[in-house]
Coordinates of C-alpha atoms in Angstrom, one line a residue:
Chain M
M25 CA 152.0 46.1 104.3
E26 CA 150.0 47.3 101.1
V27 CA 149.8 43.7 100.1
A28 CA 148.8 42.2 103.6
G29 CA 146.1 45.0 103.9
E30 CA 144.5 44.2 100.7
V31 CA 144.4 40.4 101.5
L32 CA 142.8 40.9 104.7
A33 CA 140.5 43.4 103.4
S34 CA 139.0 40.8 101.0
E35 CA 138.3 38.5 103.9
F36 CA 136.7 41.1 106.4
Q37 CA 135.0 44.0 105.6
L38 CA 135.2 46.9 108.3
H39 CA 132.2 48.4 109.1
V40 CA 133.1 52.0 109.8
L41 CA 130.3 54.7 111.2
A42 CA 131.5 58.2 110.2
V43 CA 130.0 61.2 112.1
D44 CA 130.0 64.7 110.9
D45 CA 127.8 67.7 110.5
S46 CA 129.3 68.7 107.2
H47 CA 127.4 67.4 104.1
V48 CA 130.5 67.8 102.2
D49 CA 132.7 66.1 104.4
R50 CA 130.3 63.2 105.0
K51 CA 130.4 62.5 101.2
V52 CA 134.0 62.6 101.0
I53 CA 134.7 60.5 104.0
E54 CA 131.9 58.0 102.7
K55 CA 134.0 57.8 99.1
L56 CA 137.1 57.5 101.0
L57 CA 136.0 54.5 103.0
K58 CA 134.4 53.0 100.2
I59 CA 137.6 53.0 98.0
S60 CA 139.3 51.3 101.0
S61 CA 136.8 48.6 100.9
C62 CA 134.9 49.5 104.0
K63 CA 131.2 49.1 104.6
V64 CA 130.0 53.0 105.6
T65 CA 127.4 54.4 107.6
T66 CA 127.6 58.2 107.8
V67 CA 125.4 60.2 110.3
E68 CA 125.1 64.0 111.0
S69 CA 125.5 64.0 114.8
G70 CA 126.7 62.5 118.1
A71 CA 123.4 62.0 119.3
R72 CA 122.4 60.0 115.9
A73 CA 125.7 58.0 116.2
L74 CA 124.8 57.0 119.8
Q75 CA 121.2 55.7 118.4
F76 CA 122.8 53.9 115.7
L77 CA 124.8 52.1 118.0
G78 CA 122.1 51.8 120.4
L79 CA 123.5 53.7 123.1
D80 CA 120.9 56.1 123.3
E81 CA 118.4 54.9 126.1
E82 CA 115.5 56.9 125.4
K83 CA 115.0 56.7 121.7
G84 CA 115.9 53.0 121.8
S85 CA 117.8 51.0 119.3
L86 CA 115.6 52.0 116.3
G87 CA 116.4 48.8 114.8
F88 CA 119.6 49.9 113.2
N89 CA 121.7 48.1 115.6
G90 CA 122.0 44.8 113.2
L91 CA 125.1 45.5 111.9
K92 CA 128.3 45.6 114.0
V93 CA 130.5 48.7 114.0
N94 CA 134.3 48.1 113.8
L95 CA 135.4 51.7 113.6
I96 CA 134.0 55.1 114.4
M97 CA 135.5 58.1 112.6
T98 CA 134.0 61.3 114.1
D99 CA 134.5 65.3 113.4
Y100 CA 135.5 67.1 116.5
S101 CA 133.9 70.2 116.3
M102 CA 129.8 69.3 115.6
P103 CA 127.2 71.4 116.9
G104 CA 125.4 69.8 119.9
M105 CA 127.5 66.8 121.0
T106 CA 131.1 67.4 120.2
G107 CA 133.3 64.3 118.8
Y108 CA 135.2 64.5 121.9
E109 CA 131.9 64.1 124.0
L110 CA 131.1 61.3 121.6
L111 CA 134.5 59.9 121.9
K112 CA 133.8 60.0 125.9
K113 CA 130.4 58.4 126.1
I114 CA 131.6 55.5 123.9
K115 CA 134.9 54.8 126.0
R116 CA 133.0 54.8 129.1
S117 CA 130.0 52.4 127.8
S118 CA 131.0 48.9 128.6
A119 CA 129.5 47.6 125.4
F120 CA 131.3 49.8 122.8
R121 CA 134.6 50.9 124.5
E122 CA 136.4 48.5 122.5
I123 CA 135.3 50.0 119.0
P124 CA 138.8 52.3 118.1
V125 CA 137.5 55.8 117.6
V126 CA 139.1 58.2 115.4
I127 CA 139.0 61.9 115.6
M128 CA 138.9 64.3 112.6
S129 CA 139.5 67.9 112.8
S130 CA 140.4 71.0 110.8
E131 CA 142.1 72.6 113.5
N132 CA 145.6 71.1 114.8
I133 CA 145.6 72.1 118.5
L134 CA 148.2 70.1 120.9
T135 CA 146.0 70.3 123.7
R136 CA 143.1 69.2 121.8
I137 CA 145.0 66.2 120.3
D138 CA 146.3 65.2 123.7
S139 CA 142.8 65.4 125.5
C140 CA 141.7 63.1 122.6
L141 CA 144.2 60.6 122.6
E142 CA 144.1 60.7 126.5
E143 CA 140.3 59.7 126.4
G144 CA 141.2 56.7 124.0
A145 CA 140.8 58.0 120.8
E146 CA 143.3 55.8 118.5
E147 CA 144.3 58.6 116.2
F148 CA 143.9 62.2 115.4
L149 CA 143.4 63.1 111.5
V150 CA 143.9 66.8 110.6
K151 CA 141.4 67.6 107.9
P152 CA 141.0 67.8 104.9
V153 CA 141.3 64.0 105.4
K154 CA 143.3 62.1 102.4
L155 CA 143.2 58.5 101.1
S156 CA 146.4 57.8 102.6
D157 CA 145.3 58.6 106.1
V158 CA 142.3 56.6 105.7
K159 CA 144.4 53.6 104.4
R160 CA 146.7 54.0 107.3
V161 CA 143.8 53.9 109.9
M162 CA 142.5 50.8 108.0
N163 CA 145.7 48.9 108.3
D164 CA 146.0 49.9 111.9
C165 CA 142.7 48.4 112.7
I166 CA 143.2 45.4 110.7
M167 CA 146.3 44.8 112.7
R168 CA 145.0 45.4 115.9
G169 CA 142.2 42.8 115.1
E170 CA 144.5 40.2 114.7
T171 CA 146.2 40.3 118.0
E172 CA 144.6 39.2 121.5
G173 CA 144.3 41.2 124.7
N174 CA 144.7 45.2 125.4
N175 CA 148.2 45.3 126.4
R176 CA 149.8 43.1 123.8
R177 CA 147.6 44.9 121.2
R178 CA 149.4 48.1 122.5
V179 CA 153.0 46.6 122.0
D180 CA 152.2 44.9 118.8
K181 CA 150.5 48.1 117.3
R182 CA 153.5 49.7 117.9
K183 CA 155.8 47.3 116.5
F184 CA 153.7 47.0 113.2
E185 CA 153.9 51.1 113.3
D186 CA 157.6 50.8 113.3
D187 CA 157.8 48.2 110.3
N188 CA 155.4 50.4 108.3
H189 CA 157.2 53.6 109.3
A190 CA 160.6 51.8 108.0
S191 CA 158.9 50.2 104.9
S192 CA 156.0 52.8 104.0
S193 CA 156.9 55.0 101.2
S194 CA 153.6 57.2 101.0
S195 CA 153.9 60.3 103.1
S196 CA 150.9 61.5 104.9
S197 CA 150.1 64.8 105.1
S198 CA 148.3 65.2 108.2
S199 CA 150.2 67.8 109.6
I200 CA 150.6 67.2 113.4
P201 CA 153.3 69.5 114.9
S202 CA 155.7 67.7 117.4
S203 CA 155.0 68.2 121.1
P204 CA 157.6 70.3 122.8
S205 CA 158.0 67.6 125.2
S206 CA 158.2 64.9 122.7
P207 CA 161.3 62.7 123.4
L208 CA 161.8 62.2 119.4
P209 CA 163.3 64.6 117.0
S210 CA 160.7 66.8 115.5
S211 CA 161.0 66.7 111.5
P212 CA 158.1 67.4 109.7
S213 CA 159.0 66.0 106.6
T214 CA 159.4 62.4 107.9
A215 CA 157.1 59.8 106.1
A216 CA 153.8 59.1 108.2
T217 CA 154.0 62.1 110.0
S218 CA 151.6 60.7 112.4
S219 CA 154.0 58.3 113.6
P220 CA 155.9 60.7 116.3
L221 CA 152.3 61.4 117.7
H222 CA 151.7 57.5 118.3
S223 CA 155.0 57.1 119.4
L224 CA 154.3 60.0 121.9
K225 CA 151.2 58.0 123.1
R226 CA 153.1 54.8 123.5
A227 CA 155.8 56.5 125.4
K228 CA 153.7 58.2 127.6
L229 CA 151.9 54.6 128.2
R230 CA 155.5 52.9 128.9
D231 CA 156.4 55.7 131.1
H232 CA 153.5 55.0 133.2
N233 CA 154.0 51.0 133.4
Chain L
M16 CA 135.8 73.2 68.1
D17 CA 137.1 69.6 68.0
L18 CA 137.7 66.9 70.6
I19 CA 141.6 67.5 71.0
Q20 CA 141.3 71.4 71.4
L21 CA 138.4 70.8 73.9
Q22 CA 140.5 68.6 76.1
R23 CA 143.7 70.9 75.6
Q24 CA 141.3 73.8 76.6
L25 CA 140.4 71.9 80.0
V26 CA 143.7 70.9 80.9
D27 CA 144.8 74.6 80.4
Y28 CA 141.6 75.7 82.3
R29 CA 142.3 73.5 85.1
T30 CA 146.2 74.6 85.2
S31 CA 145.3 78.2 85.6
L32 CA 142.9 77.5 88.8
Y33 CA 145.6 76.1 90.6
H34 CA 148.5 78.6 89.3
E35 CA 146.1 81.3 90.4
G36 CA 145.3 79.9 93.6
F37 CA 141.6 79.2 93.2
L38 CA 141.9 75.4 93.8
D39 CA 144.5 73.6 95.9
E40 CA 145.5 70.1 96.1
Q41 CA 142.7 68.8 97.8
F42 CA 140.5 69.4 94.7
T43 CA 143.1 67.0 93.1
Q44 CA 142.4 64.2 95.7
L45 CA 138.5 64.3 94.9
Q46 CA 139.3 63.9 91.2
S47 CA 141.4 60.8 92.0
L48 CA 138.6 59.6 93.8
Q49 CA 136.2 59.6 90.9
D50 CA 135.9 56.2 88.8
E51 CA 133.6 54.5 86.5
N52 CA 131.7 53.5 89.2
N53 CA 131.0 56.9 90.6
P54 CA 131.9 59.2 87.3
D55 CA 129.7 62.2 88.9
F56 CA 131.6 62.1 92.4
V57 CA 133.4 65.4 92.1
V58 CA 130.4 67.6 90.5
E59 CA 128.1 65.8 93.6
V60 CA 130.5 67.0 96.1
V61 CA 130.9 70.3 94.7
S62 CA 127.2 70.6 94.4
L63 CA 126.9 70.0 98.0
F64 CA 129.7 72.7 98.5
F65 CA 127.5 75.3 96.7
E66 CA 124.4 74.7 98.7
D67 CA 126.0 74.8 102.1
S68 CA 128.1 77.8 101.1
E69 CA 124.7 79.6 99.7
R70 CA 123.3 78.8 102.9
L71 CA 126.0 80.0 105.1
L72 CA 126.6 83.3 103.2
N73 CA 122.7 84.0 104.0
E74 CA 123.1 83.3 107.3
L75 CA 126.0 85.5 107.8
S76 CA 124.6 88.1 106.1
K77 CA 121.2 88.0 108.3
A78 CA 123.6 87.8 111.3
L79 CA 125.2 91.1 110.5
E80 CA 122.0 93.1 109.8
Q81 CA 121.0 92.1 113.2
Q82 CA 120.8 94.8 116.1
I83 CA 122.9 92.5 118.6
I84 CA 125.4 90.8 116.7
D85 CA 126.0 86.9 117.8
F86 CA 129.6 86.7 117.0
K87 CA 130.0 83.3 118.5
R88 CA 127.2 81.9 116.0
M89 CA 128.9 83.5 113.3
D90 CA 132.2 82.1 114.2
A91 CA 130.8 78.6 114.0
Q92 CA 129.3 79.3 110.9
V93 CA 132.5 80.7 109.1
H94 CA 134.3 77.5 110.7
Q95 CA 131.5 75.4 108.7
L96 CA 132.4 77.3 105.5
K97 CA 136.0 77.0 106.2
G98 CA 135.7 73.2 106.5
S99 CA 133.8 72.6 103.4
S100 CA 135.9 75.0 101.4
S101 CA 139.0 73.1 102.4
S102 CA 137.1 69.9 101.7
I103 CA 137.1 70.5 98.1
G104 CA 140.0 72.6 97.8
A105 CA 138.3 76.0 97.4
H106 CA 141.7 77.7 98.5
R107 CA 141.1 81.2 98.2
V108 CA 137.4 81.0 100.1
Q109 CA 139.1 79.0 102.9
K110 CA 141.9 81.7 103.5
L111 CA 139.5 84.3 103.6
C112 CA 137.7 82.4 106.1
I113 CA 140.3 82.4 108.3
V114 CA 140.5 86.0 108.4
F115 CA 136.9 86.3 109.0
R116 CA 137.0 84.2 112.1
N117 CA 139.7 86.5 113.6
Y118 CA 137.4 89.1 113.1
C119 CA 134.6 87.2 115.0
E120 CA 136.8 86.4 117.7
V121 CA 137.3 90.4 118.4
H122 CA 134.1 91.2 117.7
N123 CA 134.9 93.7 114.9
V124 CA 131.9 94.3 112.9
E125 CA 133.5 96.4 110.4
G126 CA 136.2 93.6 109.7
C127 CA 133.3 91.2 109.4
L128 CA 131.4 93.1 107.1
K129 CA 134.2 93.7 104.8
C130 CA 135.3 89.8 105.1
L131 CA 131.9 88.9 104.3
Q132 CA 131.9 90.9 101.1
Q133 CA 135.3 89.3 100.0
V134 CA 134.0 85.9 100.7
K135 CA 131.0 86.4 98.7
H136 CA 133.2 87.9 95.9
E137 CA 135.6 84.8 96.0
Y138 CA 132.9 82.1 96.2
G139 CA 130.9 84.0 93.2
I140 CA 134.3 83.5 91.2
I141 CA 135.2 80.0 92.2
K142 CA 131.4 78.9 91.5
T143 CA 131.4 80.3 88.2
K144 CA 134.8 78.6 87.2
L145 CA 134.1 75.3 88.6
E146 CA 130.7 75.4 86.7
S147 CA 132.5 76.5 83.4
M148 CA 135.1 73.6 83.9
F149 CA 132.3 71.2 84.4
Q150 CA 130.5 72.4 81.2
L151 CA 133.7 71.9 79.4
E152 CA 134.0 68.3 80.7
Q153 CA 130.4 67.7 79.6
Q154 CA 131.2 69.0 76.0
I155 CA 134.1 66.5 75.9
L156 CA 132.0 63.5 77.1
N157 CA 129.3 64.6 74.8
A158 CA 131.9 64.9 72.0
G159 CA 132.9 61.0 72.6
G160 CA 136.0 61.9 74.5
S161 CA 137.4 61.1 77.7
I162 CA 138.2 63.6 80.4
P163 CA 142.1 64.2 80.6
V164 CA 143.8 63.7 84.0

């Protein structure tokens, strides 16, 4: 999985827009993304993010929107527009709803995680974000880009996650507690601890179908 | 002091910072991100932490001097401080921020004042220790050596 990620990364560089009001966190996430071979743009607020994307009708596109954004990673708690509000705006825009959005938060609150996933967030990372978290998100994005169509994408993504889970040797320490309603065994020490969360999301989707 | 002694001193110093709970594994993460392309990465991130922290501590002091205390705003500021200290692995500062936020939530002025003092104190300590550590690293580099991992 790691080798596949590296090969793909050299052919196609993801452009990531990182949104965080903290100077420190912007610097760290920028480094994590650059090390993971991404092009990075950092902005300090949801409003700036929308401007960059060209979604802010008042200010216009300001000539920034030349580079296509492949992924948005945003902090949850920001003054003004929260990451959740930014997520909603993006998912409700016809032009940008396809861009995967990852939420980062220092607070591990289940209702918060659920609402973000419900609004269409790809992942919810608990801060401080580690390199293993970023690499996993990258792998998911690259795999996602390889498949066609929304429904197929979701099924394939789950398949890749299952493969990833089986072969992954690095354990992510994004500590997300298992939901009490989760059908999965809750084991905090499993490798790739976000897998139960993904499976929970997928399980929810499958139940609806 | 010769190079080997300097390097040993650095390793011992760093180890003690972890053992005494001043730093946690997030600091190690940051160090692992540093490379030849960006040899000052850790110093740069920590400098941003110092700037942010000093600004926030000033604002918190001012907030607690007001006639009417804006606990909500203070809570947001402590949250920011908690976030940046967590991001660089400043463990003790981070833990104190959690307690501080609890006092903000229940509007306990005495508790907030006490916490602010403690956070200022711990921040002062970690700042001094990190600066000493960076100085030691610089001495090693100046002596033509490399920083032991």
